[in-house]
Short mmCIF file of C-alpha atoms and ligand atoms in Angstrom, two decimals:
data_model
loop_
_atom_site.label_atom_id
_atom_site.label_comp_id
_atom_site.label_asym_id
_atom_site.label_seq_id
_atom_site.Cartn_x
_atom_site.Cartn_y
_atom_site.Cartn_z
CA MET A 1 -64.30 33.95 -192.78
CA THR A 2 -62.16 34.78 -195.82
CA GLU A 3 -62.88 38.09 -197.05
CA ARG A 4 -64.02 36.81 -200.72
CA PHE A 5 -66.53 34.55 -199.18
CA LYS A 6 -68.24 36.44 -196.71
CA ALA A 7 -72.01 35.56 -196.58
CA SER A 8 -73.01 39.22 -196.32
CA PRO A 9 -73.19 40.91 -199.64
CA SER A 10 -69.90 42.54 -200.68
CA VAL A 11 -68.53 41.77 -204.15
CA PRO A 12 -70.60 43.28 -207.27
CA THR A 13 -71.71 40.36 -209.20
CA LYS A 14 -70.87 40.56 -212.91
CA ARG A 15 -73.35 39.50 -215.53
CA LEU A 16 -71.50 38.21 -218.39
CA SER A 17 -72.97 37.17 -222.04
CA PRO A 18 -72.29 33.75 -223.23
CA GLU A 19 -70.77 35.31 -226.63
CA GLU A 20 -68.09 37.06 -224.62
CA GLY A 21 -68.19 35.91 -221.02
CA VAL A 22 -67.45 32.19 -221.02
CA GLU A 23 -63.43 32.68 -221.06
CA ARG A 24 -63.78 35.50 -218.16
CA ALA A 25 -66.30 32.94 -216.07
CA ALA A 26 -63.61 30.00 -216.71
CA GLU A 27 -60.97 32.23 -215.26
CA LEU A 28 -63.05 33.10 -212.36
CA LEU A 29 -63.70 29.44 -211.55
CA LEU A 30 -60.24 28.52 -211.84
CA THR A 31 -58.98 31.25 -209.12
CA GLY A 32 -61.58 29.70 -206.83
CA ARG A 33 -64.36 32.28 -207.43
CA LEU A 34 -68.27 31.16 -207.92
CA VAL A 35 -70.11 31.69 -211.19
CA ALA A 36 -73.80 30.84 -211.89
CA PHE A 37 -74.43 29.43 -215.10
CA PRO A 38 -77.41 27.83 -217.01
CA THR A 39 -77.87 24.26 -217.46
CA GLU A 40 -80.93 22.50 -219.10
CA THR A 41 -82.95 22.44 -215.93
CA VAL A 42 -82.21 25.44 -213.50
CA TYR A 43 -79.39 28.00 -213.35
CA GLY A 44 -76.56 26.39 -211.19
CA LEU A 45 -74.03 27.74 -208.53
CA GLY A 46 -70.69 26.59 -210.23
CA GLY A 47 -67.73 26.32 -208.02
CA ASP A 48 -64.41 24.36 -208.99
CA ALA A 49 -64.98 20.78 -207.76
CA THR A 50 -60.86 20.28 -206.98
CA ASN A 51 -60.91 23.26 -204.87
CA GLY A 52 -62.17 22.54 -201.43
CA GLU A 53 -62.70 26.16 -200.34
CA ALA A 54 -64.62 26.71 -203.57
CA VAL A 55 -67.00 23.97 -202.43
CA ALA A 56 -67.02 25.31 -199.11
CA ALA A 57 -68.05 28.77 -200.35
CA VAL A 58 -70.79 27.03 -202.62
CA TYR A 59 -72.50 25.94 -199.30
CA ALA A 60 -71.84 29.17 -197.47
CA VAL A 61 -73.44 31.05 -200.53
CA LYS A 62 -76.36 28.85 -200.29
CA GLY A 63 -76.50 29.00 -196.66
CA ARG A 64 -77.35 25.20 -196.19
CA PRO A 65 -77.30 23.93 -192.85
CA ALA A 66 -75.65 20.43 -193.79
CA PHE A 67 -73.08 19.25 -196.48
CA ASN A 68 -75.03 16.79 -199.08
CA PRO A 69 -72.81 15.47 -201.56
CA LEU A 70 -72.69 17.74 -204.94
CA ILE A 71 -72.71 16.50 -208.69
CA SER A 72 -69.47 17.14 -210.38
CA HIS A 73 -70.25 18.43 -213.89
CA ILE A 74 -67.86 17.82 -216.84
CA ALA A 75 -67.78 18.21 -220.67
CA ASN A 76 -67.62 14.93 -221.66
CA VAL A 77 -67.70 11.12 -220.84
CA ALA A 78 -63.48 10.91 -221.49
CA VAL A 79 -63.00 13.40 -218.57
CA ALA A 80 -65.45 11.75 -216.54
CA ARG A 81 -63.58 8.34 -216.67
CA ARG A 82 -60.70 10.01 -214.95
CA LEU A 83 -63.20 10.86 -211.91
CA GLY A 84 -64.99 7.47 -211.60
CA ARG A 85 -64.91 3.60 -212.36
CA PHE A 86 -67.12 3.18 -215.48
CA GLY A 87 -68.21 -0.42 -215.62
CA ARG A 88 -70.15 -1.85 -218.43
CA MET A 89 -73.68 -0.59 -217.29
CA ALA A 90 -72.31 3.23 -216.66
CA GLU A 91 -70.63 3.40 -220.16
CA ALA A 92 -74.02 2.01 -221.63
CA LEU A 93 -75.89 4.87 -219.51
CA ALA A 94 -73.53 7.52 -220.40
CA GLU A 95 -73.51 6.65 -224.16
CA ALA A 96 -77.23 6.67 -224.25
CA PHE A 97 -77.93 9.72 -222.11
CA TRP A 98 -75.07 12.30 -222.19
CA PRO A 99 -75.23 15.03 -222.60
CA GLY A 100 -78.47 15.10 -220.41
CA PRO A 101 -80.18 14.92 -217.21
CA LEU A 102 -78.82 11.84 -215.83
CA THR A 103 -76.37 11.71 -213.06
CA LEU A 104 -74.19 8.53 -212.50
CA VAL A 105 -72.69 7.80 -208.96
CA LEU A 106 -69.86 5.54 -209.28
CA GLU A 107 -66.97 4.71 -207.15
CA GLN A 108 -64.06 7.17 -207.23
CA ALA A 109 -61.26 6.55 -209.86
CA PRO A 110 -57.74 6.18 -208.24
CA GLY A 111 -56.38 9.55 -207.96
CA CYS A 112 -59.61 11.26 -208.55
CA PRO A 113 -58.93 15.06 -207.68
CA VAL A 114 -62.43 16.17 -206.71
CA SER A 115 -62.35 17.68 -203.08
CA ALA A 116 -63.74 15.37 -200.19
CA LEU A 117 -66.10 18.10 -199.23
CA ALA A 118 -68.01 17.85 -202.77
CA THR A 119 -68.64 13.89 -202.20
CA ALA A 120 -69.20 14.46 -198.58
CA GLY A 121 -66.61 12.15 -197.65
CA LEU A 122 -67.61 9.33 -199.28
CA THR A 123 -65.76 7.20 -201.76
CA SER A 124 -68.39 7.26 -204.74
CA ILE A 125 -68.73 10.54 -206.92
CA ALA A 126 -71.97 11.79 -208.65
CA LEU A 127 -71.18 12.86 -212.17
CA ARG A 128 -73.12 14.41 -215.13
CA VAL A 129 -72.66 16.17 -218.48
CA PRO A 130 -75.24 18.69 -219.00
CA ALA A 131 -76.87 19.21 -222.35
CA HIS A 132 -77.11 23.33 -222.17
CA PRO A 133 -74.54 24.68 -224.77
CA VAL A 134 -73.52 27.49 -222.43
CA ALA A 135 -72.73 25.02 -219.59
CA LEU A 136 -70.68 22.77 -222.00
CA ASP A 137 -68.68 25.69 -223.40
CA LEU A 138 -67.85 26.73 -219.98
CA LEU A 139 -66.92 23.01 -218.80
CA ARG A 140 -64.77 22.60 -221.92
CA GLU A 141 -63.01 26.10 -221.28
CA VAL A 142 -62.51 25.30 -217.42
CA GLY A 143 -61.04 21.60 -217.83
CA ARG A 144 -61.98 20.71 -214.50
CA PRO A 145 -65.11 19.10 -212.86
CA VAL A 146 -67.48 21.86 -211.70
CA VAL A 147 -69.99 21.35 -208.86
CA ALA A 148 -73.42 23.25 -209.59
CA PRO A 149 -76.32 22.87 -207.21
CA SER A 150 -79.13 25.15 -207.73
CA ALA A 151 -78.24 28.81 -207.65
CA ASN A 152 -80.50 29.82 -204.93
CA ARG A 153 -80.30 30.47 -201.11
CA SER A 154 -81.18 27.21 -199.32
CA GLY A 155 -85.01 26.87 -199.16
CA GLY A 156 -85.64 29.34 -202.11
CA VAL A 157 -87.02 28.89 -205.15
CA SER A 158 -84.63 27.28 -207.97
CA PRO A 159 -83.79 30.14 -210.52
CA THR A 160 -84.69 29.89 -214.28
CA THR A 161 -83.23 33.40 -215.12
CA ALA A 162 -79.80 35.31 -214.45
CA GLU A 163 -82.21 38.03 -212.73
CA HIS A 164 -83.62 35.45 -210.14
CA VAL A 165 -79.76 34.31 -209.49
CA LEU A 166 -79.00 38.08 -209.18
CA SER A 167 -81.71 38.82 -206.97
CA ASP A 168 -80.93 35.92 -204.65
CA LEU A 169 -77.23 35.69 -204.82
CA GLY A 170 -76.11 39.43 -206.16
CA GLY A 171 -73.13 40.69 -204.13
CA ARG A 172 -72.21 36.94 -202.89
CA ILE A 173 -70.65 35.58 -206.24
CA ALA A 174 -68.44 36.93 -208.57
CA ALA A 175 -70.77 36.35 -211.79
CA VAL A 176 -73.61 35.11 -213.55
CA LEU A 177 -73.23 33.85 -217.17
CA ASP A 178 -76.57 35.00 -218.68
CA GLY A 179 -78.25 32.33 -221.05
CA GLY A 180 -81.60 33.64 -220.83
CA ARG A 181 -84.51 31.49 -219.44
CA THR A 182 -83.95 27.78 -218.92
CA VAL A 183 -86.26 25.17 -219.83
CA VAL A 184 -87.99 24.44 -216.50
CA GLY A 185 -87.33 20.83 -215.97
CA VAL A 186 -87.30 18.56 -213.35
CA GLU A 187 -84.10 17.57 -211.72
CA SER A 188 -81.60 15.24 -212.81
CA THR A 189 -82.21 11.33 -212.41
CA VAL A 190 -79.81 9.83 -209.89
CA VAL A 191 -78.64 6.52 -210.51
CA ALA A 192 -76.03 4.64 -208.79
CA CYS A 193 -73.81 1.90 -210.39
CA LEU A 194 -71.97 0.75 -207.28
CA ALA A 195 -73.18 -2.94 -207.39
CA GLU A 196 -74.38 -5.68 -209.85
CA VAL A 197 -77.72 -3.70 -210.49
CA PRO A 198 -77.93 -0.22 -210.85
CA ARG A 199 -79.86 1.58 -208.34
CA LEU A 200 -82.26 4.44 -208.90
CA LEU A 201 -81.40 6.95 -206.16
CA ARG A 202 -83.63 9.88 -207.35
CA PRO A 203 -86.29 10.05 -210.04
CA GLY A 204 -85.81 12.79 -212.49
CA GLY A 205 -85.57 14.02 -216.14
CA ILE A 206 -84.68 10.73 -217.78
CA THR A 207 -87.43 8.00 -217.08
CA ARG A 208 -86.95 4.71 -215.30
CA ALA A 209 -88.32 3.12 -218.41
CA ALA A 210 -85.76 4.63 -220.67
CA ILE A 211 -82.82 3.60 -218.22
CA GLU A 212 -84.30 -0.18 -217.94
CA ARG A 213 -84.47 -0.20 -221.74
CA VAL A 214 -80.72 0.44 -222.11
CA LEU A 215 -79.63 -1.67 -219.33
CA GLY A 216 -82.10 -4.63 -220.38
CA MET A 217 -82.68 -5.13 -216.81
CA ALA A 218 -85.03 -3.63 -213.92
CA LEU A 219 -83.33 -0.69 -211.46
CA ALA A 220 -83.00 -1.49 -207.95
CA GLU A 221 -84.87 0.91 -205.45
CA ALA A 222 -83.51 3.22 -203.24
CA PRO A 223 -83.71 2.27 -199.66
CA ASP A 224 -86.85 2.72 -197.91
CA GLY A 225 -87.55 6.12 -196.52
CA GLU A 226 -84.15 7.73 -197.98
CA PRO A 227 -84.98 8.40 -201.58
CA ASN A 228 -81.83 10.61 -201.64
CA ALA A 229 -79.51 8.59 -199.38
CA PRO A 230 -75.97 8.67 -200.54
CA GLN A 231 -75.00 5.06 -201.11
CA ALA A 232 -71.51 3.45 -201.06
CA PRO A 233 -70.84 -0.25 -201.03
CA GLY A 234 -70.24 -1.94 -197.95
CA MET A 235 -71.46 1.38 -195.94
CA LEU A 236 -73.95 0.80 -193.41
CA ALA A 237 -74.53 4.34 -192.76
CA SER A 238 -75.80 6.54 -195.61
CA HIS A 239 -73.06 9.09 -194.71
CA TYR A 240 -69.60 9.18 -193.92
CA ALA A 241 -68.58 7.64 -190.81
CA PRO A 242 -65.29 6.91 -189.35
CA ARG A 243 -64.27 3.75 -187.77
CA ALA A 244 -62.89 5.53 -184.76
CA ARG A 245 -65.36 6.74 -182.08
CA LEU A 246 -65.80 10.73 -182.18
CA ARG A 247 -65.94 12.79 -179.24
CA MET A 248 -67.42 16.44 -179.86
CA ASP A 249 -66.86 19.95 -177.99
CA ALA A 250 -63.85 18.12 -176.11
CA ARG A 251 -62.18 20.40 -173.75
CA GLU A 252 -59.68 17.71 -172.70
CA VAL A 253 -57.75 15.02 -174.35
CA ASP A 254 -57.58 11.59 -173.33
CA PRO A 255 -54.09 9.77 -173.49
CA GLY A 256 -53.68 8.23 -177.17
CA GLU A 257 -56.81 9.91 -178.54
CA ALA A 258 -56.17 11.65 -182.04
CA VAL A 259 -57.42 15.48 -181.89
CA LEU A 260 -59.13 17.94 -184.36
CA LEU A 261 -58.61 21.17 -183.46
CA PHE A 262 -60.26 24.28 -184.73
CA GLY A 263 -58.60 27.94 -184.42
CA ARG A 264 -56.03 28.83 -181.66
CA GLU A 265 -57.61 27.32 -178.53
CA ARG A 266 -55.85 23.97 -177.06
CA PRO A 267 -57.84 21.53 -175.16
CA ALA A 268 -56.18 20.62 -171.66
CA GLY A 269 -53.83 17.37 -172.13
CA LEU A 270 -53.17 17.93 -175.61
CA GLU A 271 -49.40 16.55 -175.11
CA ARG A 272 -51.42 13.06 -174.47
CA ALA A 273 -52.52 13.29 -178.00
CA SER A 274 -51.51 10.38 -180.62
CA THR A 275 -51.88 12.72 -183.49
CA VAL A 276 -53.33 16.46 -184.04
CA LEU A 277 -54.66 18.40 -186.90
CA ASN A 278 -56.35 21.36 -187.01
CA LEU A 279 -59.21 22.31 -189.37
CA SER A 280 -58.37 26.09 -189.63
CA GLU A 281 -55.47 27.65 -187.23
CA SER A 282 -56.84 31.18 -188.07
CA GLY A 283 -60.33 29.93 -187.45
CA ASP A 284 -61.79 30.49 -190.78
CA LEU A 285 -64.93 28.32 -191.30
CA ILE A 286 -64.59 28.05 -195.07
CA GLU A 287 -61.14 26.72 -194.46
CA ALA A 288 -62.34 24.19 -192.00
CA ALA A 289 -65.14 22.87 -194.14
CA ALA A 290 -62.73 22.29 -196.82
CA ASN A 291 -60.39 20.29 -194.58
CA LEU A 292 -63.25 18.62 -192.66
CA PHE A 293 -63.29 15.18 -194.22
CA ALA A 294 -59.83 14.84 -195.39
CA HIS A 295 -58.67 15.68 -191.71
CA LEU A 296 -61.10 13.00 -190.36
CA ARG A 297 -60.02 10.30 -192.81
CA ARG A 298 -56.30 10.91 -191.75
CA LEU A 299 -56.83 10.74 -188.12
CA ASP A 300 -59.26 7.58 -188.50
CA ALA A 301 -56.24 6.18 -190.57
CA THR A 302 -53.92 6.42 -187.68
CA GLY A 303 -55.77 3.55 -186.20
CA ALA A 304 -56.35 5.69 -182.95
CA ALA A 305 -59.65 4.23 -181.08
CA ALA A 306 -61.09 7.94 -180.59
CA ILE A 307 -60.99 11.32 -182.30
CA ALA A 308 -61.30 14.27 -179.64
CA VAL A 309 -63.03 17.19 -181.73
CA ALA A 310 -62.69 20.63 -180.29
CA PRO A 311 -65.61 22.85 -180.13
CA VAL A 312 -66.91 24.56 -183.36
CA PRO A 313 -68.93 27.52 -183.57
CA GLU A 314 -72.49 27.21 -184.68
CA GLU A 315 -72.30 29.96 -186.76
CA ASP A 316 -72.32 30.28 -190.70
CA LEU A 317 -70.57 27.06 -192.01
CA GLY A 318 -70.04 25.97 -188.47
CA GLU A 319 -73.65 24.73 -188.62
CA ALA A 320 -73.04 22.37 -191.45
CA ILE A 321 -69.67 21.21 -190.02
CA ASN A 322 -71.21 20.49 -186.62
CA ASP A 323 -74.19 18.79 -188.31
CA ARG A 324 -71.64 16.18 -190.13
CA LEU A 325 -69.54 15.92 -186.87
CA ARG A 326 -72.73 14.95 -184.93
CA ARG A 327 -73.50 12.01 -187.42
CA ALA A 328 -70.31 10.93 -187.49
CA ALA A 329 -70.34 10.96 -183.74
CA ALA A 330 -73.87 9.03 -183.54
CA PRO A 331 -73.52 5.48 -181.97
CA ARG A 332 -73.70 2.86 -184.73
P1 AMP B 1 -78.59 18.52 -206.88
O1 AMP B 1 -77.14 19.01 -207.27
O2 AMP B 1 -79.06 19.34 -205.91
O3 AMP B 1 -79.49 18.20 -208.02
O4 AMP B 1 -78.56 17.06 -206.03
C1 AMP B 1 -77.51 16.29 -205.85
C2 AMP B 1 -78.12 14.93 -205.88
O5 AMP B 1 -76.74 14.03 -205.95
C3 AMP B 1 -78.75 14.39 -204.59
O6 AMP B 1 -79.85 13.79 -204.75
C4 AMP B 1 -77.40 13.65 -203.97
O7 AMP B 1 -77.90 13.09 -202.79
C5 AMP B 1 -76.93 12.93 -204.89
N1 AMP B 1 -75.47 12.43 -204.74
C6 AMP B 1 -74.61 13.43 -205.24
N2 AMP B 1 -73.32 12.55 -204.64
C7 AMP B 1 -73.98 11.32 -204.40
C8 AMP B 1 -73.03 10.14 -204.11
N3 AMP B 1 -71.60 10.27 -203.72
N4 AMP B 1 -73.95 9.29 -203.53
C9 AMP B 1 -75.26 9.20 -203.76
N5 AMP B 1 -76.00 10.46 -204.18
C10 AMP B 1 -75.26 11.57 -204.32
MG1 MG B 2 -82.38 23.60 -205.25
#
């Protein structure tokens, strides 16, 4: 893996004060480094949402075994409109609750610069303007959307102080902006505005009643048993799924197949492939994760009936990559 993002502690993590550190924190984010910062709920692990390798590093540092779509944080609704398509309902909700603990899931705007890894390959995007003054200062300074899941190792407790962040992620991230203790709150409420009737995907800090009052109608429920399932219109599956059949651990290529390689190994019969892309020629799992969804989409768009995927090692981010590939390969 890239030296910068090795899962083992290596970099000294800087502790920055909000008075002097915001500019430095923004510079770090703009060069692809990770910076934790306070939001009104917990400390978030920030990475540039438009930089696939930074987003991959967020997953690597958290040690998540799967890629879930992440929320892109922005400083105001004007920036948000360049990323997502705001209909009347979304405008009303943003007007009423931003900045604050409400996340809106919208169709991506044309040319949305957010990495496909941040949206887990979906055509929708989750957006939020957080209310914490330090978070807002930072987002204004960065001028780009920032993903920020809770700044802890996967399965750990959500951090409410800079000390918590350092004890969990110290040595793995470039810096933490120390804004003191965050008000321990609940997660943001997630509402999808993808259909006529907005849908509650996850209950949280803003109540259903408050949202329904603004909308003047009842929210639709999340599908049974999958309260957190990502939704996109016209998609049966709750995750990205290519149209082409997907074959994992391919050691041989059938005529006409599109091929997704990893590293320098070449499956037999590669000359029979219709199209070939490599997740990472050098075998870097961070780079591979950053390319995963974009490469799958490109291969699928060629119209090939099948995509043969070379073996990806089941280590570090390889676990999450293989998890997504297995879901994409599952019969539908
Ligand atoms: P967290 O960042 O941990 O607060 O969680 C992000 C939440 O937003 C999860 O519940 C995700 O499932 C949800 N989410 C993010 N992006 C999307 C999306 N495109 N569609 C549906 N849900 C999303
Ligand atoms: Mg968490």
